[in-house]
Short mmCIF file of C-alpha atoms in Angstrom, two decimals:
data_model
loop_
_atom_site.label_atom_id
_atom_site.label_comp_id
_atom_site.label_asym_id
_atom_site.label_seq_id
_atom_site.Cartn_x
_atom_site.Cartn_y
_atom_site.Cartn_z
CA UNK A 1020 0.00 0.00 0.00
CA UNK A 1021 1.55 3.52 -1.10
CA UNK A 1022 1.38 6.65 0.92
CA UNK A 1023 -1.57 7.70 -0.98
CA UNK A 1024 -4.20 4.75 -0.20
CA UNK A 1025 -2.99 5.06 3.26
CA UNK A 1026 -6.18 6.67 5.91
CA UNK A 1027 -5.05 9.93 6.91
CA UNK A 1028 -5.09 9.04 11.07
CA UNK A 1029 -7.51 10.35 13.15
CA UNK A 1030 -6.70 13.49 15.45
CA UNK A 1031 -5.51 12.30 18.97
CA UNK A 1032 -8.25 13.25 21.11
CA UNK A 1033 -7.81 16.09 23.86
CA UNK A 1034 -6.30 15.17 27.16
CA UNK A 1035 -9.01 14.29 29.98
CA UNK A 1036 -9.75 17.82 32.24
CA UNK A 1037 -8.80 19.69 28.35
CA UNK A 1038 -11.34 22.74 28.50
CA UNK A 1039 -13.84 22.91 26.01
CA UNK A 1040 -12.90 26.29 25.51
CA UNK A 1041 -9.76 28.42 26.60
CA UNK A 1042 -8.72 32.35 26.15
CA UNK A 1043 -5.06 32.68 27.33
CA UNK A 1044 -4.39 36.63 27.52
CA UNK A 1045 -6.75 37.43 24.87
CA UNK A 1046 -6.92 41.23 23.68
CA UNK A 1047 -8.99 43.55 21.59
CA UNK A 1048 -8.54 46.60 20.23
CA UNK A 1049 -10.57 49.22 17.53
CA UNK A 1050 -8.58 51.56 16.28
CA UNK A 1051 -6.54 53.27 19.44
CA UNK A 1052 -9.78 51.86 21.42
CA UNK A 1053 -8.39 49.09 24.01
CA UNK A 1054 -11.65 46.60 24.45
CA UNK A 1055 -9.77 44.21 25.68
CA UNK A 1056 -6.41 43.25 27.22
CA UNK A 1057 -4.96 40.20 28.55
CA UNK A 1058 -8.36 38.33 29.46
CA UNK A 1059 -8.26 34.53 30.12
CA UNK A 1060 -10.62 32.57 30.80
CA UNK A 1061 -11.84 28.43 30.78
CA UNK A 1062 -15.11 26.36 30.25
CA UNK A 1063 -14.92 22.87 30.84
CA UNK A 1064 -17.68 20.06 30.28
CA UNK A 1065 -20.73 20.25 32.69
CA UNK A 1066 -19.42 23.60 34.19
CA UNK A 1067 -20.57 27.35 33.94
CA UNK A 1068 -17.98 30.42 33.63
CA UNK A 1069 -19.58 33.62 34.74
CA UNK A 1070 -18.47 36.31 33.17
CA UNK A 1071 -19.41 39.60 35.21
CA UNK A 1072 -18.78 43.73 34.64
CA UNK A 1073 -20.81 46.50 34.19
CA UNK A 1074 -21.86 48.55 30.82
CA UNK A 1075 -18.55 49.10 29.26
CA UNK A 1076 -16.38 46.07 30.86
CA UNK A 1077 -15.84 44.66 27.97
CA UNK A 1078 -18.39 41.41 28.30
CA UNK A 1079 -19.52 42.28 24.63
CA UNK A 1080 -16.20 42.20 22.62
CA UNK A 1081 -15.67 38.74 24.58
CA UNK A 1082 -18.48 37.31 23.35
CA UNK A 1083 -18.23 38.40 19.86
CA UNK A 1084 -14.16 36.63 19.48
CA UNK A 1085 -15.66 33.31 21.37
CA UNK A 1086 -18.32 33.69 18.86
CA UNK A 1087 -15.98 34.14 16.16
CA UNK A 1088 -18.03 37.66 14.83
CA UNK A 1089 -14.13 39.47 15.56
CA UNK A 1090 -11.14 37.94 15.16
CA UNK A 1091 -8.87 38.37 18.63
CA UNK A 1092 -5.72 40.64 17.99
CA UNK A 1093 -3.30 38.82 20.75
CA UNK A 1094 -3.30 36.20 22.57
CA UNK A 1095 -4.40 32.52 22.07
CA UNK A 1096 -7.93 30.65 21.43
CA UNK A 1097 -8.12 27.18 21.65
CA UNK A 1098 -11.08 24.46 21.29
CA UNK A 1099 -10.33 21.26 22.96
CA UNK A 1100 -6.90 22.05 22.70
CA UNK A 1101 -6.44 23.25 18.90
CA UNK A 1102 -5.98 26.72 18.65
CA UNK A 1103 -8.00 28.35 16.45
CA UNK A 1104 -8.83 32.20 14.88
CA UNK A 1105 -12.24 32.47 13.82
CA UNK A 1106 -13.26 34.50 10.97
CA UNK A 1107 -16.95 34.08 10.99
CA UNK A 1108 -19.97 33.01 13.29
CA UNK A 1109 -20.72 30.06 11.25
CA UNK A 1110 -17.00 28.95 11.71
CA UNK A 1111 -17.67 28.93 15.43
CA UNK A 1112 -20.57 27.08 14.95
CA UNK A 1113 -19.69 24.25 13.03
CA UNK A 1114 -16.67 23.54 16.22
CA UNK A 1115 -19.79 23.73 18.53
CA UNK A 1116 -19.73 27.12 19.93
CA UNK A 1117 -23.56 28.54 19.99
CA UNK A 1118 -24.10 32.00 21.12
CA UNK A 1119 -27.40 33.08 22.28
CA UNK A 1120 -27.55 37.14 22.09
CA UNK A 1121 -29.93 39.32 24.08
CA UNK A 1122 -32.10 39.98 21.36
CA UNK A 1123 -32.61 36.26 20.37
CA UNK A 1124 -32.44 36.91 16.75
CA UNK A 1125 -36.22 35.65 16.65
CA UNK A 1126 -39.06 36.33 14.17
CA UNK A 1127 -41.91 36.88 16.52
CA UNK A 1128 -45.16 36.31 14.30
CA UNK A 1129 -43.11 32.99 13.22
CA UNK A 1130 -44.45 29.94 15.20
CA UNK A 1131 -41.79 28.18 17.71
CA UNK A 1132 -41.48 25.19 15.60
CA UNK A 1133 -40.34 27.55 12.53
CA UNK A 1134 -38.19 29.83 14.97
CA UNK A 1135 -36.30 26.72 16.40
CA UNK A 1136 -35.32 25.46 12.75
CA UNK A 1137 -34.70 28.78 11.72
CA UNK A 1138 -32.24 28.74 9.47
CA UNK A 1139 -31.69 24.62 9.41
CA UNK A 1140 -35.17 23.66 8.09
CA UNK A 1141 -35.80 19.59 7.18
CA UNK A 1142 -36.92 19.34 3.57
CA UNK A 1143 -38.79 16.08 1.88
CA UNK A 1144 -39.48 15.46 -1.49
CA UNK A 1145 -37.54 16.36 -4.33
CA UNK A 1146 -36.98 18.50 -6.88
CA UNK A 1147 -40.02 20.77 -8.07
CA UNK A 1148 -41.58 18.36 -5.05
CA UNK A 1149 -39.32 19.24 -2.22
CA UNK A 1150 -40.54 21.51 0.68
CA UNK A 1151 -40.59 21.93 4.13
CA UNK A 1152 -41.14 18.89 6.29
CA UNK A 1153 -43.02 20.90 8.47
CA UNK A 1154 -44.69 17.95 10.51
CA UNK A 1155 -41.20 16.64 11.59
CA UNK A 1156 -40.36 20.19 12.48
CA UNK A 1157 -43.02 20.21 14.73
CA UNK A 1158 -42.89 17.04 16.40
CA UNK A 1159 -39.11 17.82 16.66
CA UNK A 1160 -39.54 20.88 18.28
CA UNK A 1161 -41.82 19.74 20.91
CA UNK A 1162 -40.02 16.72 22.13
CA UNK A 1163 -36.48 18.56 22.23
CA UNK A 1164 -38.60 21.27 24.83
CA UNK A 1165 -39.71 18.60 26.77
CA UNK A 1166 -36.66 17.01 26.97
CA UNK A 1167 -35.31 20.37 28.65
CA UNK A 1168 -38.35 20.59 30.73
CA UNK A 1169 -40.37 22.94 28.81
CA UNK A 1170 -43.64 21.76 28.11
CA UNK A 1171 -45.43 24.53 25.30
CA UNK A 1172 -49.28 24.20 25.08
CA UNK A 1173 -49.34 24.44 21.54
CA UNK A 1174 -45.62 25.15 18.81
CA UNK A 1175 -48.16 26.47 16.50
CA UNK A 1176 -48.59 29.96 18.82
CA UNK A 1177 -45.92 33.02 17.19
CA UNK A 1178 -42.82 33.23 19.65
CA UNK A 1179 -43.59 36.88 20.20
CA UNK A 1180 -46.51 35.67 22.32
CA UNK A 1181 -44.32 33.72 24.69
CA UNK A 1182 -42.59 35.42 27.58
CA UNK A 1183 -38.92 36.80 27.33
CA UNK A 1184 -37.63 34.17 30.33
CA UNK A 1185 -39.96 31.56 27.57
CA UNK A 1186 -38.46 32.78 24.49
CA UNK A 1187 -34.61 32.47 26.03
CA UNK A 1188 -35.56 28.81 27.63
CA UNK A 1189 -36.52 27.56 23.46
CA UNK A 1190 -33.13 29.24 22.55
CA UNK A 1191 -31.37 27.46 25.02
CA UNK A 1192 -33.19 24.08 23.57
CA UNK A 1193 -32.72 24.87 20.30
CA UNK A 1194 -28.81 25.24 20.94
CA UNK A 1195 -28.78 22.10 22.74
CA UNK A 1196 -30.46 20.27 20.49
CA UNK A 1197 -28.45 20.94 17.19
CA UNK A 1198 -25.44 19.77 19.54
CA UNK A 1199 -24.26 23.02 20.48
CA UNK A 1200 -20.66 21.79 22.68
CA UNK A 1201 -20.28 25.45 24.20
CA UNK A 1202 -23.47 27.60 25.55
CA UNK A 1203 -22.83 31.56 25.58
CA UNK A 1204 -25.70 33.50 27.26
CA UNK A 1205 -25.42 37.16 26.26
CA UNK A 1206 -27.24 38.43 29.73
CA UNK A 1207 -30.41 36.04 29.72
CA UNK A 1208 -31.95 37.71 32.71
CA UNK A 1209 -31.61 41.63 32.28
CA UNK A 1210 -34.91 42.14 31.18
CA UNK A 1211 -36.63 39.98 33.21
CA UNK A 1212 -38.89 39.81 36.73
CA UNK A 1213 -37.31 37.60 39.22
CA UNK A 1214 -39.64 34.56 38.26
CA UNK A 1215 -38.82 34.55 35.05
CA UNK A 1216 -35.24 34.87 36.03
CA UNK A 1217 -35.39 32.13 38.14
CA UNK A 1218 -37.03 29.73 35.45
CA UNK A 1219 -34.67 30.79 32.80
CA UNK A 1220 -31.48 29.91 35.35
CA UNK A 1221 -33.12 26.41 35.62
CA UNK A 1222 -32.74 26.04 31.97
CA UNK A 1223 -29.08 27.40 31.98
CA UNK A 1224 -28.11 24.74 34.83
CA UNK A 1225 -29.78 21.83 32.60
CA UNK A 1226 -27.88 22.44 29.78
CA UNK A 1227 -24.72 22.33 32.37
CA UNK A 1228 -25.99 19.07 33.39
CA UNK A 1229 -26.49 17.99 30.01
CA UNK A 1230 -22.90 18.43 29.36
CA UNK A 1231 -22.10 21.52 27.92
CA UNK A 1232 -19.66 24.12 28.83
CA UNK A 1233 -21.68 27.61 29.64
CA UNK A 1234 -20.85 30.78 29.45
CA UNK A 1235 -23.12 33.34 30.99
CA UNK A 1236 -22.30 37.13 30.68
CA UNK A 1237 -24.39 38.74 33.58
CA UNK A 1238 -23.84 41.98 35.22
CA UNK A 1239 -25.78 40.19 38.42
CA UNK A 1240 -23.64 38.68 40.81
CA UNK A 1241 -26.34 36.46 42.45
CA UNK A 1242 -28.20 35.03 39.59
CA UNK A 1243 -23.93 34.47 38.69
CA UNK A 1244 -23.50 32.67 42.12
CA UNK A 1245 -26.59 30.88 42.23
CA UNK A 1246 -25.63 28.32 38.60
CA UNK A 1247 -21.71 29.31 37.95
CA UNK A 1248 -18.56 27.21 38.98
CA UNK A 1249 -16.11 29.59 37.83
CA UNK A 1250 -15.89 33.67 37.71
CA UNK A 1251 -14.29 36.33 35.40
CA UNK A 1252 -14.77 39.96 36.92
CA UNK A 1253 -14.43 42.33 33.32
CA UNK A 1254 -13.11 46.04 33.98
CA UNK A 1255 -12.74 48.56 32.06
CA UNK A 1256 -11.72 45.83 29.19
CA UNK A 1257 -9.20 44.25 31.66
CA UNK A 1258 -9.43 41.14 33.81
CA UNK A 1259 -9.94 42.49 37.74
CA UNK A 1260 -10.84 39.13 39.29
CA UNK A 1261 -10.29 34.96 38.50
CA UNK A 1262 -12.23 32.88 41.22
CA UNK A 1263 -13.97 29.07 41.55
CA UNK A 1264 -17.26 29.01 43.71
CA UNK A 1265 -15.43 27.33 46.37
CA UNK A 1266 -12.58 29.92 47.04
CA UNK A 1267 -15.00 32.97 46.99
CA UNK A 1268 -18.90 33.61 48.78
CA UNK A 1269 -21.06 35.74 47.28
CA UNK A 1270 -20.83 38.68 49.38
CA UNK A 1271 -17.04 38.80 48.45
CA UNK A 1272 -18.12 38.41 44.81
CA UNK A 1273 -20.56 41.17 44.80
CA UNK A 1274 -18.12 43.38 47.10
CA UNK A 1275 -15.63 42.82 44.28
CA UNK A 1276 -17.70 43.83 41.75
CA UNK A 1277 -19.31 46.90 42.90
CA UNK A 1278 -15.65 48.10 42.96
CA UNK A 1279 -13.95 47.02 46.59
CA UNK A 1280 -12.42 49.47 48.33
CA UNK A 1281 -13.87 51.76 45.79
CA UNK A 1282 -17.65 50.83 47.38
CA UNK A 1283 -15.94 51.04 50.75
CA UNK A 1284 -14.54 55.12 50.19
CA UNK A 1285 -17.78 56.09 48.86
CA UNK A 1286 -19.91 54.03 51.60
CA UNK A 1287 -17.33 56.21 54.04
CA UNK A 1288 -18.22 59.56 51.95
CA UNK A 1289 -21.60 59.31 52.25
CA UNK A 1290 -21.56 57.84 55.74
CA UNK A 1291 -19.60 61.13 56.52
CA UNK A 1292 -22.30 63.69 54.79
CA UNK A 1293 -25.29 62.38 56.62
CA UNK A 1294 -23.98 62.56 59.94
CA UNK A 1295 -22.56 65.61 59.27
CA UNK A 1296 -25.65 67.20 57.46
CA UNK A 1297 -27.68 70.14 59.91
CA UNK A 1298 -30.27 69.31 61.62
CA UNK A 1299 -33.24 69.83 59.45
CA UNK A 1300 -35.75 73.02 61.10
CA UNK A 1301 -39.40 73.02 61.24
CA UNK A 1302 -40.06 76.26 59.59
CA UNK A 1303 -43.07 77.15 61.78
CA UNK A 1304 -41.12 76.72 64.89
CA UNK A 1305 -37.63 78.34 63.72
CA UNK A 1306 -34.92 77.75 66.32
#
């Protein structure tokens, strides 16, 4: 047999504990803008990375290099050990990385069914024949929800009549379902009351337990504390904190946040004006 009937081998598989994902001293930049510099970060199997800051940390230009929208300018990018550079979103995809962005990217007067295959629609037939095998669609669409633990009265109704904490719980699915390795969350639970909040987190830890690596970009640090194993603190575009849930409790995590001993001179500042404020006078019995 000559070298050119020989198989090409198969690539050696990743070394056990290998994140799914890993930034090593990532940065960003936009002209002479600095979005990011030196950010690391890992997601592993069955684990979620919070990744907290406020407006302006930096959490967006993260999510678009992991979702390979911009390239990274320094720095490495590896998937299961292979270190890659993105040029596209559909690159990213096809290594396993779905992203699901605040806005959902939904048609709202679509039905669910449509909305979840958006994109990836199931033909039959051929030729002049072929079209949408919309039955499969939505008997697809139904049982991957209620394999999640969503349970829809009827994948018929538009998506824009669902709720927002509804409508993120079927992206979740959907991203799960078309074996999505790597979950990002572009801040699920901003718009949302605290019950949908909560239901939407349930959805977030199932697809942790079914195996994926998450990443959740949340500027809340006890919806973060509540699902996430591991936490990046974003500011100002660089990395300000690296912590695992068991070396950090949440009042330390939301202390750190809010900006440390930052929090603690302007806690002391305003401590300091209110005891020293005047009395306040009754104006119709003037001292």
């Amino acid at each position: 047999m000559n070298d050119l009937t020989k198989d090409t081998p198969a690539p050696a598989p990743a070394p056990a504990g290998t994140p799914l994902v890993e930034l090593t001293g990532v940065s960003k930049s936009y002209g002479n803008v600095r979005a990011l510099r030196e950010v690391s970060l890992e997601v592993h199997a069955g684990e979620i990375t919070c990744v907290l800051g406020d407006n302006g940390a930096g959490k967006s230009t993260l999510i678009k290099i992991i979702a390979g929208l911009h390239p990274h300018d320094a720095g490495t990018y590896t998937i299961e050990g292979e270190q890659v550079r993105h040029t596209s979103p559909r690159e990213a995809l096809d290594r396993g990385i779905a992203t699901v962005y605040q806005d959902l990217a939904v048609v709202p007067l679509m039905p669910v069914w449509r909305n979840f295959f958006l994109g990836s629609e199931p033909t039959k037939g051929r030729g002049p024949l072929r079209r949408l095998d919309v039955a499969a669609m939505r008997g697809t669409t139904h049982q991957a929800l209620l394999r999640m633990g969503i349970d829809l009265r009827d994948v018929d109704q538009p998506i824009g009549t669902l709720s927002g904490g509804e409508r993120q719980c079927v992206a979740i699915a959907r991203a799960v379902h078309f074996g999505a390795k790597v979950l990002v969350l572009d801040e699920p639970t901003a718009a949302l009351g605290v019950k949908q909040s909560g239901v939407v987190l349930k959805y977030v830890a199932a697809a942790r337990d079914a195996g994926l690596g998450v990443v959740l970009i949340t500027h809340n640090p006890h919806h973060a504390y509540l699902v996430g194993d591991r936490f990046i603190l974003l500011k100002r575009g660089t990395m300000s904190g690296s912590h695992l849930k068991k070396d950090i409790t949440l009042d330390e995590l939301t202390r750190e946040m809010a900006g440390g001993s930052e929090l603690d001179e302007l806690t002391h500042e305003l401590m300091r004006r209110t005891t020293t404020a005047p009395p306040a006078t009754d104006p119709e019995n003037p001292a």
